[in-house]
Short mmCIF file of N, CA and C in Angstrom, two decimals:
data_model
loop_
_atom_site.label_atom_id
_atom_site.label_comp_id
_atom_site.label_asym_id
_atom_site.label_seq_id
_atom_site.Cartn_x
_atom_site.Cartn_y
_atom_site.Cartn_z
N MET A 1 0.66 -1.04 -0.26
CA MET A 1 0.30 0.03 0.01
C MET A 1 0.95 1.26 0.32
N ALA A 2 2.09 1.11 0.15
CA ALA A 2 2.82 2.06 0.77
C ALA A 2 3.19 2.91 -0.72
N THR A 3 3.59 1.34 -1.16
CA THR A 3 4.44 1.65 -2.65
C THR A 3 3.58 2.60 -3.81
N LEU A 4 1.99 2.68 -3.25
CA LEU A 4 0.78 3.22 -4.25
C LEU A 4 0.69 4.32 -3.64
N VAL A 5 0.82 4.85 -2.78
CA VAL A 5 0.95 6.01 -1.97
C VAL A 5 2.55 6.54 -2.37
N LYS A 6 3.24 6.42 -2.76
CA LYS A 6 4.85 6.94 -2.21
C LYS A 6 4.87 7.93 -3.83
N ASP A 7 5.39 9.02 -3.59
CA ASP A 7 5.67 10.55 -4.49
C ASP A 7 7.29 9.58 -5.05
N LYS A 8 7.22 9.57 -6.22
CA LYS A 8 8.17 9.34 -7.63
C LYS A 8 8.64 10.12 -7.89
N GLY A 9 8.45 11.86 -8.10
CA GLY A 9 9.07 12.84 -8.04
C GLY A 9 8.00 13.00 -9.11
N ASN A 10 6.87 12.57 -9.72
CA ASN A 10 5.78 12.98 -10.63
C ASN A 10 5.41 13.71 -10.29
N PHE A 11 4.60 13.70 -9.27
CA PHE A 11 4.45 15.05 -8.52
C PHE A 11 5.07 16.13 -7.86
N THR A 12 4.61 17.16 -8.43
CA THR A 12 5.37 18.34 -8.00
C THR A 12 4.59 19.09 -7.60
N PHE A 13 4.23 20.46 -6.28
CA PHE A 13 3.75 20.90 -6.40
C PHE A 13 4.05 22.29 -6.45
N LYS A 14 3.24 23.04 -7.17
CA LYS A 14 4.02 24.55 -8.04
C LYS A 14 2.86 25.46 -7.19
N PRO A 15 3.61 25.98 -6.33
CA PRO A 15 2.67 27.00 -5.82
C PRO A 15 1.46 28.37 -6.63
N THR A 16 1.04 28.54 -6.69
CA THR A 16 0.28 29.45 -7.92
C THR A 16 -0.42 30.87 -6.98
N ASN A 17 -0.10 31.98 -7.62
CA ASN A 17 -0.74 33.03 -6.91
C ASN A 17 -2.57 32.95 -6.77
N PHE A 18 -3.40 32.59 -6.13
CA PHE A 18 -4.70 32.96 -5.79
C PHE A 18 -5.42 33.60 -5.64
N VAL A 19 -6.09 34.58 -6.99
CA VAL A 19 -6.73 35.56 -6.86
C VAL A 19 -8.33 35.04 -6.36
N PRO A 20 -8.61 35.52 -5.13
CA PRO A 20 -10.43 35.09 -5.38
C PRO A 20 -10.95 36.11 -5.60
N ILE A 21 -12.48 35.19 -6.31
CA ILE A 21 -12.95 36.45 -6.84
C ILE A 21 -14.77 36.37 -6.19
N GLU A 22 -14.77 37.35 -6.34
CA GLU A 22 -16.04 37.52 -5.22
C GLU A 22 -17.49 38.23 -6.03
N PHE A 23 -18.63 37.47 -6.20
CA PHE A 23 -19.51 37.83 -6.76
C PHE A 23 -20.14 38.34 -5.98
N THR A 24 -20.79 39.84 -6.25
CA THR A 24 -21.51 40.98 -5.81
C THR A 24 -22.33 41.34 -5.94
N GLU A 25 -23.73 41.75 -5.63
CA GLU A 25 -24.44 42.93 -6.05
C GLU A 25 -24.72 43.90 -5.53
N LYS A 26 -24.61 45.19 -6.21
CA LYS A 26 -24.76 46.11 -5.69
C LYS A 26 -25.88 46.35 -4.90
N SER A 27 -26.13 46.86 -3.67
CA SER A 27 -27.29 47.06 -3.61
C SER A 27 -27.92 47.89 -3.61
N GLN A 28 -29.63 48.38 -4.11
CA GLN A 28 -30.21 49.79 -4.62
C GLN A 28 -31.20 50.13 -3.31
N ASP A 29 -31.26 51.06 -3.01
CA ASP A 29 -31.87 51.83 -2.15
C ASP A 29 -33.70 50.97 -2.48
N SER A 30 -33.95 50.54 -1.81
CA SER A 30 -35.19 50.10 -2.24
C SER A 30 -36.51 51.33 -2.36
N LYS A 31 -37.53 51.37 -2.98
CA LYS A 31 -38.44 52.60 -3.34
C LYS A 31 -39.72 52.61 -2.00
N VAL A 32 -39.57 53.14 -1.53
CA VAL A 32 -40.57 53.21 -0.41
C VAL A 32 -42.11 53.10 -1.20
N GLN A 33 -42.93 52.23 -0.81
CA GLN A 33 -44.22 52.16 -1.38
C GLN A 33 -45.54 53.02 -0.23
N GLU A 34 -45.80 54.06 -0.83
CA GLU A 34 -46.72 54.27 -0.05
C GLU A 34 -48.37 54.03 -0.28
N LYS A 35 -49.04 53.45 0.66
CA LYS A 35 -50.15 52.85 0.08
C LYS A 35 -50.95 54.20 0.16
N ALA A 36 -52.55 54.50 -0.31
CA ALA A 36 -53.68 54.86 0.03
C ALA A 36 -53.74 54.83 1.34
N LYS A 37 -54.20 56.30 2.04
CA LYS A 37 -55.19 55.79 2.99
C LYS A 37 -56.34 55.66 3.01
N LEU A 38 -57.22 54.95 3.65
CA LEU A 38 -58.73 54.21 3.55
C LEU A 38 -59.34 55.37 4.73
N ASN A 39 -59.96 55.73 3.43
CA ASN A 39 -61.03 57.25 4.40
C ASN A 39 -62.03 56.13 5.19
N PRO A 40 -62.57 56.59 6.10
CA PRO A 40 -63.83 55.85 6.71
C PRO A 40 -65.17 56.07 5.91
N PRO A 41 -65.40 54.71 5.85
CA PRO A 41 -66.78 54.73 4.69
C PRO A 41 -67.97 55.44 5.31
N PRO A 42 -68.14 56.54 4.22
CA PRO A 42 -69.37 57.79 4.38
C PRO A 42 -70.37 57.08 5.52
N GLU A 43 -70.78 58.17 5.84
CA GLU A 43 -71.93 57.89 7.44
C GLU A 43 -73.40 57.33 6.20
N PRO A 44 -73.58 56.43 6.79
CA PRO A 44 -75.79 56.33 5.81
C PRO A 44 -76.34 57.12 6.16
N LYS A 45 -76.81 57.77 4.70
CA LYS A 45 -77.96 58.85 4.83
C LYS A 45 -78.95 58.28 5.53
N PRO A 46 -79.66 58.91 6.28
CA PRO A 46 -81.15 58.53 6.71
C PRO A 46 -82.13 57.88 5.94
N VAL A 47 -82.28 56.99 5.54
CA VAL A 47 -83.89 56.86 4.82
C VAL A 47 -84.87 57.06 5.31
N PRO A 48 -85.66 58.47 4.39
CA PRO A 48 -86.95 58.90 5.17
C PRO A 48 -87.88 57.76 5.02
N LEU A 49 -88.52 57.59 6.53
CA LEU A 49 -89.80 56.75 6.61
C LEU A 49 -91.00 57.12 6.17
N PRO A 50 -91.94 56.62 6.25
CA PRO A 50 -93.30 57.02 5.28
C PRO A 50 -94.11 57.60 6.33
N PRO A 51 -94.95 58.32 5.89
CA PRO A 51 -95.45 59.02 6.82
C PRO A 51 -96.46 58.06 8.08
N GLN A 52 -96.13 58.60 9.12
CA GLN A 52 -96.69 57.89 10.29
C GLN A 52 -98.60 58.65 11.03
N ARG A 53 -99.01 57.68 10.90
CA ARG A 53 -100.22 58.12 12.13
C ARG A 53 -100.01 58.56 13.16
N VAL A 54 -100.55 59.13 13.95
CA VAL A 54 -100.95 58.75 15.25
C VAL A 54 -101.25 57.97 15.86
N THR A 55 -100.80 57.14 17.07
CA THR A 55 -101.67 56.22 16.87
C THR A 55 -102.41 56.76 17.62
N ALA A 56 -103.27 56.02 18.15
CA ALA A 56 -104.70 56.45 18.78
C ALA A 56 -105.13 54.95 19.29
N LEU A 57 -105.98 55.12 20.53
CA LEU A 57 -106.15 54.06 20.99
C LEU A 57 -107.42 54.41 21.60
N THR A 58 -108.68 53.42 20.81
CA THR A 58 -110.07 53.40 21.21
C THR A 58 -110.47 52.76 22.27
N SER A 59 -111.15 52.43 22.83
CA SER A 59 -111.25 51.20 23.91
C SER A 59 -113.14 51.59 24.05
N SER A 60 -113.79 50.28 24.34
CA SER A 60 -114.94 50.08 24.51
C SER A 60 -114.86 48.62 25.54
N GLU A 61 -115.90 48.36 25.51
CA GLU A 61 -116.23 47.39 26.91
C GLU A 61 -115.49 46.00 26.44
N THR A 62 -116.38 45.74 24.88
CA THR A 62 -115.33 44.36 24.60
C THR A 62 -113.83 44.32 23.85
N ASP A 63 -113.93 45.79 22.94
CA ASP A 63 -112.21 45.48 22.07
C ASP A 63 -111.65 46.32 22.11
N VAL A 64 -110.78 47.02 21.65
CA VAL A 64 -109.82 47.89 21.36
C VAL A 64 -109.10 47.58 20.18
N THR A 65 -109.04 48.92 19.92
CA THR A 65 -108.20 48.59 18.59
C THR A 65 -106.98 49.87 18.38
N ILE A 66 -105.79 49.71 18.47
CA ILE A 66 -104.72 49.92 17.83
C ILE A 66 -104.02 50.53 16.95
N ASN A 67 -104.63 51.87 16.68
CA ASN A 67 -104.25 52.33 14.87
C ASN A 67 -102.29 52.65 14.83
N VAL A 68 -101.98 51.78 13.65
CA VAL A 68 -100.60 51.79 13.50
C VAL A 68 -100.25 52.04 12.30
N PRO A 69 -98.87 52.73 12.34
CA PRO A 69 -98.65 52.59 10.83
C PRO A 69 -98.53 51.49 9.99
N GLY A 70 -99.35 51.19 8.55
CA GLY A 70 -99.28 49.90 8.43
C GLY A 70 -100.35 48.97 8.54
N PRO A 71 -100.42 47.60 9.03
CA PRO A 71 -101.70 47.03 9.21
C PRO A 71 -101.78 47.39 10.83
N GLN A 72 -103.65 47.81 10.14
CA GLN A 72 -104.41 47.38 11.71
C GLN A 72 -104.46 46.28 12.82
N ILE A 73 -103.95 45.91 13.97
CA ILE A 73 -104.23 44.71 14.73
C ILE A 73 -105.47 45.41 16.15
N THR A 74 -106.59 44.39 16.25
CA THR A 74 -107.24 44.86 16.56
C THR A 74 -106.90 43.71 18.03
N LEU A 75 -107.26 44.09 19.17
CA LEU A 75 -107.36 43.23 20.54
C LEU A 75 -108.31 43.12 20.80
N VAL A 76 -108.74 42.23 21.17
CA VAL A 76 -110.14 41.27 21.63
C VAL A 76 -109.95 40.93 22.83
N ASN A 77 -110.69 41.94 23.86
CA ASN A 77 -111.35 41.57 25.23
C ASN A 77 -109.96 42.48 25.98
N GLU A 78 -109.86 43.66 25.60
CA GLU A 78 -108.86 44.12 26.61
C GLU A 78 -107.72 43.80 27.51
N GLY A 79 -107.98 42.86 28.34
CA GLY A 79 -107.90 42.26 29.46
C GLY A 79 -107.89 41.14 29.61
N PRO A 80 -107.42 40.05 30.28
CA PRO A 80 -108.15 38.81 30.63
C PRO A 80 -108.54 38.93 32.00
N GLU A 81 -109.97 38.20 31.76
CA GLU A 81 -110.97 38.54 33.01
C GLU A 81 -110.14 37.36 34.31
N ILE A 82 -110.61 37.73 35.39
CA ILE A 82 -110.21 37.01 36.41
C ILE A 82 -110.71 36.80 37.37
N LEU A 83 -111.26 35.46 37.41
CA LEU A 83 -112.37 35.92 38.56
C LEU A 83 -111.96 35.05 39.47
N GLY A 84 -112.99 35.16 40.79
CA GLY A 84 -112.68 35.03 42.12
C GLY A 84 -112.40 36.06 43.20
N PRO A 85 -113.07 35.53 44.58
CA PRO A 85 -113.08 36.74 45.35
C PRO A 85 -111.79 37.27 45.80
N GLY A 86 -112.06 38.92 45.55
CA GLY A 86 -111.11 40.09 46.06
C GLY A 86 -110.20 40.06 45.03
N MET A 87 -110.07 39.47 43.53
CA MET A 87 -109.42 39.97 42.47
C MET A 87 -109.35 40.92 42.13
N GLY A 88 -110.49 41.62 42.49
CA GLY A 88 -110.58 42.99 41.97
C GLY A 88 -110.72 42.63 40.05
N GLY A 89 -111.36 41.73 39.48
CA GLY A 89 -112.30 42.40 37.66
C GLY A 89 -111.18 41.89 37.38
N GLU A 90 -111.07 42.52 36.28
CA GLU A 90 -109.95 42.65 35.33
C GLU A 90 -108.42 42.54 35.33
N ALA A 91 -107.74 42.05 35.21
CA ALA A 91 -106.05 42.18 35.08
C ALA A 91 -106.28 43.52 33.81
N ARG A 92 -105.43 44.26 34.29
CA ARG A 92 -105.34 45.33 33.19
C ARG A 92 -103.45 46.10 32.66
N PRO A 93 -103.57 45.68 31.63
CA PRO A 93 -101.89 45.54 31.26
C PRO A 93 -101.76 47.12 31.26
N ILE A 94 -100.39 47.50 31.74
CA ILE A 94 -100.04 48.84 32.06
C ILE A 94 -99.24 49.14 30.92
N VAL A 95 -98.50 48.42 30.08
CA VAL A 95 -97.45 48.40 28.88
C VAL A 95 -98.28 47.78 28.07
N ARG A 96 -98.45 48.03 26.59
CA ARG A 96 -99.38 46.69 25.26
C ARG A 96 -98.39 47.56 24.60
N VAL A 97 -97.70 45.67 24.29
CA VAL A 97 -97.00 46.03 22.76
C VAL A 97 -97.81 45.69 21.46
N SER A 98 -97.74 46.21 20.58
CA SER A 98 -98.55 45.95 19.39
C SER A 98 -97.55 45.44 19.01
N PRO A 99 -97.86 44.04 18.03
CA PRO A 99 -97.24 42.77 17.21
C PRO A 99 -97.18 43.13 16.27
N GLN A 100 -95.59 42.93 15.44
CA GLN A 100 -95.40 43.67 14.54
C GLN A 100 -96.31 42.13 13.21
N TYR A 101 -96.57 42.80 12.28
CA TYR A 101 -97.21 42.08 11.55
C TYR A 101 -96.24 41.84 10.57
N PRO A 102 -96.45 40.00 10.31
CA PRO A 102 -95.32 39.32 9.33
C PRO A 102 -95.20 40.23 8.34
N ILE A 103 -94.09 40.14 7.63
CA ILE A 103 -93.83 40.42 6.38
C ILE A 103 -94.90 40.03 5.16
N VAL A 104 -94.63 38.50 5.12
CA VAL A 104 -95.17 37.56 4.19
C VAL A 104 -96.79 37.63 4.18
N ALA A 105 -97.02 37.64 5.26
CA ALA A 105 -98.52 38.05 5.91
C ALA A 105 -99.19 39.17 5.07
N ALA A 106 -98.47 40.67 5.45
CA ALA A 106 -98.95 41.51 4.67
C ALA A 106 -98.78 41.84 3.68
N ARG A 107 -97.74 40.91 2.57
CA ARG A 107 -97.28 40.90 1.33
C ARG A 107 -98.95 40.35 0.47
N ASP A 108 -99.05 39.47 1.19
CA ASP A 108 -99.77 37.97 0.82
C ASP A 108 -101.59 38.91 1.14
N GLY A 109 -101.42 39.90 2.06
CA GLY A 109 -102.80 39.98 2.54
C GLY A 109 -103.56 39.37 2.96
N ILE A 110 -102.84 38.36 3.95
CA ILE A 110 -103.86 37.70 4.84
C ILE A 110 -104.12 38.24 6.41
N THR A 111 -105.13 38.17 6.80
CA THR A 111 -105.42 38.12 8.00
C THR A 111 -106.04 37.03 9.26
N GLY A 112 -105.83 37.18 10.20
CA GLY A 112 -105.84 36.29 10.78
C GLY A 112 -105.74 36.34 12.38
N TRP A 113 -105.98 35.78 13.58
CA TRP A 113 -106.03 35.70 15.64
C TRP A 113 -105.16 34.61 15.68
N VAL A 114 -104.83 35.06 16.91
CA VAL A 114 -104.34 34.00 18.18
C VAL A 114 -105.02 34.10 19.10
N GLN A 115 -105.19 33.39 19.69
CA GLN A 115 -105.71 33.09 20.85
C GLN A 115 -104.61 32.71 22.11
N LEU A 116 -104.14 33.41 23.40
CA LEU A 116 -102.69 32.91 23.62
C LEU A 116 -103.48 32.36 25.42
N ALA A 117 -102.83 31.81 26.17
CA ALA A 117 -103.06 31.30 27.80
C ALA A 117 -101.36 31.68 28.11
N PHE A 118 -101.68 32.50 29.53
CA PHE A 118 -100.85 33.32 29.75
C PHE A 118 -100.33 32.99 31.29
N SER A 119 -99.42 33.53 31.82
CA SER A 119 -99.83 34.05 33.53
C SER A 119 -99.21 35.06 33.89
N ILE A 120 -99.49 35.34 34.82
CA ILE A 120 -98.85 36.89 34.94
C ILE A 120 -98.41 36.58 36.67
N ASN A 121 -97.19 37.09 36.42
CA ASN A 121 -96.08 36.67 37.59
C ASN A 121 -95.77 37.86 38.47
N GLU A 122 -95.50 37.82 40.17
CA GLU A 122 -95.42 38.83 40.49
C GLU A 122 -95.00 40.27 40.76
N SER A 123 -94.03 40.82 39.39
CA SER A 123 -93.71 41.73 38.89
C SER A 123 -94.85 42.21 37.88
N GLY A 124 -95.71 41.77 37.61
CA GLY A 124 -96.22 42.24 36.50
C GLY A 124 -96.41 41.64 34.58
N GLY A 125 -95.09 40.80 34.98
CA GLY A 125 -94.43 40.32 34.01
C GLY A 125 -94.98 39.34 33.44
N VAL A 126 -95.20 39.07 31.96
CA VAL A 126 -96.25 38.08 31.45
C VAL A 126 -95.05 36.68 31.35
N THR A 127 -95.36 35.16 31.57
CA THR A 127 -95.16 34.01 31.97
C THR A 127 -95.17 33.24 30.78
N ASP A 128 -94.95 31.48 31.01
CA ASP A 128 -95.83 30.50 30.39
C ASP A 128 -96.42 30.55 29.12
N ILE A 129 -96.51 31.29 28.33
CA ILE A 129 -96.90 31.92 26.84
C ILE A 129 -97.08 30.81 26.37
N GLU A 130 -98.55 30.44 25.55
CA GLU A 130 -98.89 29.12 25.39
C GLU A 130 -99.38 29.55 24.43
N VAL A 131 -99.58 28.77 22.98
CA VAL A 131 -100.74 29.01 22.18
C VAL A 131 -101.77 28.39 22.22
N ILE A 132 -103.06 28.56 22.15
CA ILE A 132 -104.38 27.43 22.12
C ILE A 132 -104.82 27.70 20.98
N ASP A 133 -105.27 28.60 19.71
CA ASP A 133 -105.55 28.61 18.61
C ASP A 133 -105.14 29.40 17.60
N SER A 134 -105.36 29.02 16.92
CA SER A 134 -104.91 30.64 15.70
C SER A 134 -105.70 30.07 14.59
N SER A 135 -105.88 31.23 13.86
CA SER A 135 -106.21 30.96 12.60
C SER A 135 -105.48 32.12 11.50
N PRO A 136 -104.76 31.79 10.16
CA PRO A 136 -104.29 30.42 9.88
C PRO A 136 -103.20 30.26 10.78
N LYS A 137 -103.27 28.66 11.19
CA LYS A 137 -102.30 27.66 11.60
C LYS A 137 -100.19 28.46 11.79
N ARG A 138 -100.07 29.19 12.56
CA ARG A 138 -98.40 29.38 12.81
C ARG A 138 -98.37 30.49 12.19
N THR A 139 -99.38 31.17 11.30
CA THR A 139 -98.86 32.48 10.97
C THR A 139 -98.51 33.55 11.34
N PHE A 140 -99.09 34.07 12.56
CA PHE A 140 -98.52 34.77 13.35
C PHE A 140 -98.35 34.85 14.82
N ASP A 141 -98.20 33.16 15.41
CA ASP A 141 -98.27 32.88 16.72
C ASP A 141 -96.51 33.54 16.81
N LYS A 142 -95.45 34.05 15.83
CA LYS A 142 -94.88 34.22 17.06
C LYS A 142 -94.85 35.70 16.99
N ALA A 143 -94.93 36.79 16.02
CA ALA A 143 -95.54 37.55 16.13
C ALA A 143 -96.38 38.32 17.35
N ALA A 144 -97.12 37.26 18.08
CA ALA A 144 -98.42 37.20 19.25
C ALA A 144 -97.45 37.05 20.71
N ILE A 145 -96.54 35.83 20.38
CA ILE A 145 -95.55 35.82 21.40
C ILE A 145 -95.15 36.57 21.66
N LYS A 146 -94.23 37.03 20.51
CA LYS A 146 -93.46 38.23 20.82
C LYS A 146 -93.95 39.57 21.54
N ALA A 147 -94.85 39.45 21.11
CA ALA A 147 -95.58 41.10 21.66
C ALA A 147 -95.96 40.89 23.09
N LEU A 148 -96.62 39.29 23.34
CA LEU A 148 -97.30 39.43 24.54
C LEU A 148 -96.08 39.70 25.57
N LYS A 149 -95.27 39.23 25.17
CA LYS A 149 -93.74 39.00 26.57
C LYS A 149 -93.32 39.75 26.94
N ARG A 150 -93.61 41.02 26.20
CA ARG A 150 -93.35 42.53 26.61
C ARG A 150 -94.37 43.38 27.19
N TRP A 151 -95.90 42.60 27.32
CA TRP A 151 -96.75 43.50 28.00
C TRP A 151 -96.19 43.16 29.40
N LYS A 152 -97.11 44.38 30.07
CA LYS A 152 -96.60 44.70 31.64
C LYS A 152 -97.93 44.69 32.31
N TYR A 153 -98.55 43.84 33.85
CA TYR A 153 -99.28 44.21 33.79
C TYR A 153 -99.10 44.84 35.62
N LYS A 154 -100.37 45.13 35.85
CA LYS A 154 -100.55 46.29 37.36
C LYS A 154 -100.34 44.34 38.10
N PRO A 155 -99.81 43.48 38.91
CA PRO A 155 -99.44 42.57 39.53
C PRO A 155 -101.06 42.06 40.99
N LYS A 156 -101.35 41.03 40.93
CA LYS A 156 -102.66 41.04 41.84
C LYS A 156 -101.81 41.28 43.34
N MET A 157 -102.49 42.46 44.21
CA MET A 157 -102.03 42.15 45.61
C MET A 157 -102.89 42.10 46.20
N VAL A 158 -102.50 40.76 47.74
CA VAL A 158 -103.46 40.49 48.47
C VAL A 158 -102.54 40.98 49.71
N ASP A 159 -103.36 41.95 50.86
CA ASP A 159 -102.81 42.33 52.09
C ASP A 159 -101.53 42.89 51.38
N GLY A 160 -101.09 43.61 50.57
CA GLY A 160 -99.74 44.21 50.11
C GLY A 160 -98.96 43.57 49.71
N LYS A 161 -98.90 41.93 49.46
CA LYS A 161 -98.12 41.17 48.98
C LYS A 161 -98.73 40.81 47.76
N ALA A 162 -97.92 40.84 46.12
CA ALA A 162 -97.81 40.43 44.78
C ALA A 162 -97.74 38.75 45.43
N PHE A 163 -99.11 38.78 44.25
CA PHE A 163 -99.31 36.71 44.10
C PHE A 163 -99.75 36.52 42.50
N LYS A 164 -99.18 35.95 42.03
CA LYS A 164 -99.17 34.99 40.39
C LYS A 164 -99.98 34.81 40.50
N GLN A 165 -100.79 35.37 39.14
CA GLN A 165 -102.16 34.86 38.30
C GLN A 165 -101.65 34.18 36.91
N THR A 166 -102.80 33.06 37.08
CA THR A 166 -102.43 31.91 36.35
C THR A 166 -103.83 31.63 35.96
N GLY A 167 -103.93 31.44 34.54
CA GLY A 167 -105.09 30.52 33.47
C GLY A 167 -105.43 31.78 33.01
N LEU A 168 -104.96 33.00 32.66
CA LEU A 168 -104.96 34.00 31.16
C LEU A 168 -105.67 33.70 30.01
N SER A 169 -106.25 34.15 29.49
CA SER A 169 -105.29 34.34 27.89
C SER A 169 -106.22 35.44 27.39
N VAL A 170 -105.71 35.29 26.00
CA VAL A 170 -106.27 37.33 25.31
C VAL A 170 -105.85 36.39 23.74
N GLN A 171 -107.23 37.05 22.91
CA GLN A 171 -107.23 36.89 21.64
C GLN A 171 -106.31 38.16 20.48
N LEU A 172 -105.72 38.15 19.84
CA LEU A 172 -105.13 38.97 19.04
C LEU A 172 -105.36 38.94 17.48
N ASP A 173 -106.11 39.85 17.50
CA ASP A 173 -106.25 39.59 15.99
C ASP A 173 -105.59 40.45 14.62
N PHE A 174 -105.62 39.81 13.91
CA PHE A 174 -104.19 41.14 13.10
C PHE A 174 -104.85 41.47 11.32
N ASN A 175 -105.40 42.44 10.95
CA ASN A 175 -105.90 42.86 10.44
C ASN A 175 -105.48 43.88 9.42
N ILE A 176 -105.61 43.80 8.31
CA ILE A 176 -104.78 44.53 7.62
C ILE A 176 -105.40 46.01 7.08
N ASP A 177 -105.44 47.34 7.53
CA ASP A 177 -105.82 48.19 7.23
C ASP A 177 -105.82 48.40 5.99
N GLN A 178 -107.11 48.86 5.48
CA GLN A 178 -107.58 49.22 4.12
C GLN A 178 -107.32 50.19 3.73
N GLU A 179 -106.68 51.52 3.75
CA GLU A 179 -106.27 52.99 3.58
C GLU A 179 -106.97 52.70 2.18
N THR A 180 -107.67 53.94 2.01
CA THR A 180 -107.85 54.26 0.47
C THR A 180 -107.98 55.85 0.51
N GLY A 181 -107.66 56.86 -0.57
CA GLY A 181 -107.74 57.63 -0.31
C GLY A 181 -105.92 58.66 0.27
N SER A 182 -105.28 57.93 0.54
CA SER A 182 -104.35 58.79 1.59
C SER A 182 -103.22 59.29 0.13
#
C-alpha cells in the first residue's frame, strides 16, 4: 500500500498566486411604497320613513283597536278576566306592545287571529305563554308571543303582597288596514 502512495517525483506542487473572485450585487435602495389611506366609509344617509299616523287607542267594553302605521291589529277583550273573590275584576295591562305584522302575511294580504294563554308573575311580567288556537295556523304565532312577552300588568295584590295569576287568556286579531285616498 505504501508503494501506491509513494511519490516518485512525478508529482510536484507548484504554488500559484490565487486571486479570489467575489460576485456581489450592488445593493440598491428600495423605493418606499405608500399605500393610499383608507377613508372611513361615509355615514349612511337616513332613509326617510313613510308618513306615520298618530297612534290612537280607542276603548270599549269588549274590544280595543290600536291604529299604527301599516296593518291594523285589533285586540279583542282588552285584558283577561280574573275570576275569584277579592281579585278586583279584570287584569289590565299597564304596558301593551303591538305585535309586528309578519311581512309575508302583509304582502300576501293574510288576516287572522291568535288566542294565547299566559300567567302574570309577581312583578307584573307575562310568563308561561302558550298558543291555544290560531287562524291561519302558525302564521301569526311568533309575532303574537313576542308582543305578549313585552306586556306589563299591575300584579295582583292581597294584603300588600303580590301574587302570581295563572290561567289567563287573550286573543290578538291581525287585520290589514285598507286605507284609500291617502
